[in-house]
XYZ file of N, CA and C in Angstrom:
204
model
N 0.846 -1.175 0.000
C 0.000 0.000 0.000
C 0.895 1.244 0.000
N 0.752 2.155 -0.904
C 1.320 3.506 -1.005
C 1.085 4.222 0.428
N 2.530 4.822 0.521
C 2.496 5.896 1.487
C 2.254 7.214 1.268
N 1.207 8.141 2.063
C 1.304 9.441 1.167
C 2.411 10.124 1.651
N 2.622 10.776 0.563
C 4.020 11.455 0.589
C 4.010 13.234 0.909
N 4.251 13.928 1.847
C 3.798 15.582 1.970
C 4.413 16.513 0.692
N 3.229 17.548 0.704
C 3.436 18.173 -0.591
C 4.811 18.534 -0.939
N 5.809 18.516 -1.540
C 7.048 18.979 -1.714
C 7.033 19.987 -2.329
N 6.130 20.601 -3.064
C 6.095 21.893 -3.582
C 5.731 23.253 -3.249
N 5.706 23.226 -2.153
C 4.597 24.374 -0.991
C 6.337 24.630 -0.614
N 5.883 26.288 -0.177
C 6.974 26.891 0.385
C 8.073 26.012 1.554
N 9.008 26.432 1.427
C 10.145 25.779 2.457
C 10.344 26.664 3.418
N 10.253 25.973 5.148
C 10.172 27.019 5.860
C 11.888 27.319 6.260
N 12.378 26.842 5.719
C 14.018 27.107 6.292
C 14.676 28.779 4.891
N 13.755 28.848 3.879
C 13.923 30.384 3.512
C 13.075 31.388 4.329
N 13.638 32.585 3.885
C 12.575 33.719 4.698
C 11.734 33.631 3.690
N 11.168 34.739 4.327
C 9.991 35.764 3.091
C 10.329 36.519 2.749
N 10.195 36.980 1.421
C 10.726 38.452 1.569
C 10.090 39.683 1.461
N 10.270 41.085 1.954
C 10.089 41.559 2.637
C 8.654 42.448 1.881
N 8.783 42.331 0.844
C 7.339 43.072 -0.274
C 6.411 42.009 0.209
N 6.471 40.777 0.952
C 5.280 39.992 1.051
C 4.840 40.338 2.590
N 5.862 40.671 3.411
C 5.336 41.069 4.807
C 4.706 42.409 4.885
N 4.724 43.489 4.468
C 4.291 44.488 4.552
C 2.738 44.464 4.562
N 2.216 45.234 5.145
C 0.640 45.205 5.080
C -0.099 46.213 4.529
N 0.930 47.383 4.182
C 0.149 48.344 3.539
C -0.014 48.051 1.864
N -1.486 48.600 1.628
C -1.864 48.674 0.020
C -1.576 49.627 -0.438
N -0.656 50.919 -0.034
C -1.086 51.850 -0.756
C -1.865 52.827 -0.052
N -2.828 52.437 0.202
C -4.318 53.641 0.831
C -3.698 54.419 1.960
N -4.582 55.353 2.184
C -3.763 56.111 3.196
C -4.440 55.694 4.825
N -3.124 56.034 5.675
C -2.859 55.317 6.626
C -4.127 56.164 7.601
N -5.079 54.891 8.549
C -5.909 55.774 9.331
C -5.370 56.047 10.529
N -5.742 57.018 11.870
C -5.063 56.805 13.586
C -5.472 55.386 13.661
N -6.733 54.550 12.837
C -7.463 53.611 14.164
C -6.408 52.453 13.215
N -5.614 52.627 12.478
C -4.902 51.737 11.997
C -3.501 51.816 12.873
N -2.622 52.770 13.159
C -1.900 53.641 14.081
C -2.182 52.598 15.193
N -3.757 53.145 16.029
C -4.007 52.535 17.192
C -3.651 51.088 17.161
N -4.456 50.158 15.952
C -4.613 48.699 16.593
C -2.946 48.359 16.292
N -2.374 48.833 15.515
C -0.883 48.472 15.006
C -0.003 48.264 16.607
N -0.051 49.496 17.036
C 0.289 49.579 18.582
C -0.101 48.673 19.478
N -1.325 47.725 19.443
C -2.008 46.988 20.298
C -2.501 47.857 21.364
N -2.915 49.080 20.972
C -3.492 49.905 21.954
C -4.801 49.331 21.822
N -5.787 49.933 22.500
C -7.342 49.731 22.655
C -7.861 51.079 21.419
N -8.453 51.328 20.592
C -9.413 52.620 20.426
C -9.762 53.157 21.118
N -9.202 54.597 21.632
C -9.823 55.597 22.864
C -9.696 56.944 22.374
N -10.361 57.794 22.596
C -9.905 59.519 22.394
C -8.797 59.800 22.030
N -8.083 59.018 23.466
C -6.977 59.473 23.652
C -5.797 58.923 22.687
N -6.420 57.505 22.757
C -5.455 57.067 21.826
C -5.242 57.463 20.477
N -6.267 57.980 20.124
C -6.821 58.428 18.591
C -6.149 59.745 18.689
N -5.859 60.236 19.385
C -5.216 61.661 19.599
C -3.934 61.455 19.711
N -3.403 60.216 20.375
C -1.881 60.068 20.264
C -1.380 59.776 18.491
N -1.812 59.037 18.232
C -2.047 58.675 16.457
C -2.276 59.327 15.553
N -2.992 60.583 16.069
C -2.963 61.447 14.926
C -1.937 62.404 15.009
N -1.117 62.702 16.402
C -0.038 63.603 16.448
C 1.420 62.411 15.564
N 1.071 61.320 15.771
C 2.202 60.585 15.287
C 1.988 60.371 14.185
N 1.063 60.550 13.278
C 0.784 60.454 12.127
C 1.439 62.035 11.178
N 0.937 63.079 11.953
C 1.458 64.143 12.036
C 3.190 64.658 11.553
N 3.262 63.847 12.713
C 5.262 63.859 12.802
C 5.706 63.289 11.686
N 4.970 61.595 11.502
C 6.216 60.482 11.099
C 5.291 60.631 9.424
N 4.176 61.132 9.444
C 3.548 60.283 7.912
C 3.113 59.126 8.048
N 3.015 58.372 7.046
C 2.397 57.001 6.859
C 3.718 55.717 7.244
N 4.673 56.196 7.291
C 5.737 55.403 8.012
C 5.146 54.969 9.695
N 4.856 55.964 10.104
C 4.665 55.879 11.300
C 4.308 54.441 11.522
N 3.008 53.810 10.861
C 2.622 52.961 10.514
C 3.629 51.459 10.540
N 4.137 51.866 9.597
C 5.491 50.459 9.192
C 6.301 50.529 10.266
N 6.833 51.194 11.248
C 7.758 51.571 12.301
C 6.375 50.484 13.398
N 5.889 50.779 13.306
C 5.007 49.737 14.238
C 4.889 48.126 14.389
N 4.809 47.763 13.174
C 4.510 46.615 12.582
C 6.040 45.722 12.548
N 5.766 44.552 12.920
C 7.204 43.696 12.969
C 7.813 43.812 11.331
């Protein structure tokens, strides 16, 4: 009786990824409540107010500076 054999053609986890596939931005422009959850903050006033001054400063980087 045949043994099944695992897919051999599916990614190999001993390469990385590279790095145009990790990114999460499309393009669109960056929101605070995107800012917020990036941070693992909660949605609050306040937080929405910290996010928009850092949005402020950094641009839409701000964003990617967050994110692993």
């Amino acid at each position: 009786m045949p043994t099944s054999q695992p897919d051999v053609s599916g990614p190999s986890e001993d390469r990385a990824t590279p790095d145009d596939l990790l990114h999460a931005r499309t393009g669109t422009d960056v929101s605070p409540e995107d800012v917020v959850l990036a941070s693992g903050k909660d949605i609050t006033p306040r937080s929405l107010e910290w996010a928009r001054r850092k949005l402020a400063a950094e641009g839409p980087a701000a964003l990617d500076k967050l994110l692993p």
